[in-house]
Amino acid sequence: MGHKVADELVRQLLVAGVKRFYGVPGDAIDLVVDAVRKTGATFVQVRHEEGGALAASAEAKLTGGPGVCLGTSGPGSIHLLNGLYDAKLDGAPVIAITGQVPTAKMWSNFFQEVNLNRLFDDVAIYNAQLVNPQETPYVVARAVREAVTRKGVSHINVPEDVLRMDAVPREVTVKVPETRYTFAQREVIADIEISARPVIIIGKGAQGLGEEVLSLARKIGAPIVHALNAKGVVPDYVPQAFGGLGMSGTRAAREALSRADLLIMMGTSFPFVEFLPDVKTIQVDVEPWKFGLRAPVVQPVLCDVETFLKEVTPSVKEKKEKFYDELQNVKRSWMEELTALEKQGTKVRPGALAKALSEEVPEVPVVVDTGNVTVWVNRHFRVKNPRRFLFSSWLGTTGFGVPGGLGAAFASNSQVLSVVGDGGFVMTMQEVLTARKYGVPVKVVIFNNSSFGMVKEQQQEAGLQPFGVELDNPDFVELGRSFNVPSRRVEEASELTDALRWLRQEKGPAILEVVLDPRDVPPKVS
Ligand SMILES: Cc1ncc(C[n+]2csc(CCOP(=O)(O)OP(=O)(O)O)c2C)c(N)n1
Ligand SMILES: [Mg+2]
């Protein structure tokens, strides 16, 4: 057999630290799948390539990547696109390996011939077609380097016959030097010291730096507000935490921002400018092109959040008057509002469900789908100790929850909570079968309100009649059982705690459907 291009391609990816390959086999990609099999690495046979790409994206969000997904020529690779866009928009390093018809048939309108390089041009940072066997190590190493350092998607398309050609194993050791940042400390510190009401917004760049962010916040009296992808960085129970920002955020965060005289944006380019105050802004980011993206930034700081905090926190003068103290009544009244929404009748209330998840399923990563379910979790899921949440935060794709849970469970080698709406669940529910096949403990909680709840509200707000939003759902428990996955339904509030304990104790994947009142919608904070 010898060492072929497919073998070298897989070998290079394994050398780069790739742990598994998500995909559906077939046609042009079979040689890559076979090369994975021969190495003993994990090939995760998903049921839809979108699920594979979303799982790879979730894995990359959790670990820094790269996640890898595979697609065959034509249709299989077209299916990858939504997951790849999720990775692109959330800056998750993902590599897509796609097959192509043999070179002898290319450009002849052959069966399944799709110009995948053209199709992936917008989604991929690095978009290559491998035609020369000798180039294999370099092309793969570059795909890894580009995905990881530029935080996005690399795509390598390979014609089937090229995969069969002989290749020479070759080490490509490219050490990417670590970037060190410096900035005008004195100016930044002066801006902070003269402000009376600074507010900190954290985003993805503050991931894992909860304690450090809190130290600065305590010293300068700043309330901390999080963009969706920084949920869980800072615990909710400290006086500095004001919750989420934006449509799924809190009234307390809105109020804090409306009174701010200085904004410190750390590792975020939060897109909804209507939520941002028109005040002096210090923006900390490692991507120069992001400065001023949202506001005319006064003080751009080209720096990673960790270095920024290390340099600023010890040097800045402690403020006697803490702005977050002034706002505690605002925070208290928001918490009362949340608590009122969590008051159970006989039926489960969605806010109470999100809160119960935080209490009954501690310590595991939480993957959240897109819909009102995002809002319930962002507001009502109380973070005690910092923990990871994964969202499709920038693409906002419905259907992220189950495949995202699959990728997160593989990557963390632990249980994962996948919180999904009934609409989002059905979009990608086939990946429950994948979780079962590999015994991966994805614990799915379905917020079943029999509708595309968020869309229904958007239609109403726009003065439209709700249309196309009611869902004729299957019996989720029967469905789950037919997947051979333990499944339960909760209809009464009194059953919830017990059901969540059951969910947590199941060894493999499990489904808990919770029946909700479709009229129970999250309040607007604007
Ligand atoms: C792939 C995709 N299709 C459509 C949408 C538009 N969309 C946004 S929220 C939503 C509703 C999701 O319904 P469900 O999962 O039941 O959650 P709910 O809002 O009811 O909590 C839809 C369809 C989207 N974001 N992504
Ligand atoms: Mg719904």
JSON list of C-alpha atoms and ligand atoms in Angstrom, two decimals, residues 372-373 420-424 447-454 469 471 473, ligand 2:
[
{"chain": "A", "resi": 372, "resn": "ASN", "atom": "CA", "xyz": [-35.56, 32.33, 23.29]},
{"chain": "A", "resi": 373, "resn": "VAL", "atom": "CA", "xyz": [-33.75, 29.50, 24.95]},
{"chain": "A", "resi": 420, "resn": "VAL", "atom": "CA", "xyz": [-32.12, 23.54, 23.03]},
{"chain": "A", "resi": 421, "resn": "GLY", "atom": "CA", "xyz": [-35.51, 24.70, 21.87]},
{"chain": "A", "resi": 422, "resn": "ASP", "atom": "CA", "xyz": [-37.94, 22.33, 20.20]},
{"chain": "A", "resi": 423, "resn": "GLY", "atom": "CA", "xyz": [-37.23, 24.04, 16.85]},
{"chain": "A", "resi": 424, "resn": "GLY", "atom": "CA", "xyz": [-33.45, 23.91, 17.15]},
{"chain": "A", "resi": 447, "resn": "PHE", "atom": "CA", "xyz": [-37.40, 23.76, 26.11]},
{"chain": "A", "resi": 448, "resn": "ASN", "atom": "CA", "xyz": [-40.58, 22.73, 24.34]},
{"chain": "A", "resi": 449, "resn": "ASN", "atom": "CA", "xyz": [-42.86, 25.69, 23.70]},
{"chain": "A", "resi": 450, "resn": "SER", "atom": "CA", "xyz": [-44.28, 24.16, 20.50]},
{"chain": "A", "resi": 451, "resn": "SER", "atom": "CA", "xyz": [-43.02, 27.08, 18.46]},
{"chain": "A", "resi": 452, "resn": "PHE", "atom": "CA", "xyz": [-40.16, 29.03, 16.98]},
{"chain": "A", "resi": 453, "resn": "GLY", "atom": "CA", "xyz": [-40.68, 31.22, 20.03]},
{"chain": "A", "resi": 454, "resn": "MET", "atom": "CA", "xyz": [-38.14, 33.92, 19.32]},
{"chain": "A", "resi": 469, "resn": "VAL", "atom": "CA", "xyz": [-43.97, 29.62, 13.72]},
{"chain": "A", "resi": 471, "resn": "LEU", "atom": "CA", "xyz": [-44.55, 23.56, 15.43]},
{"chain": "A", "resi": 473, "resn": "ASN", "atom": "CA", "xyz": [-43.67, 18.32, 17.11]},
{"chain": "B", "resi": 2, "resn": "MG", "atom": "MG", "xyz": [-39.44, 26.64, 20.70]}
]
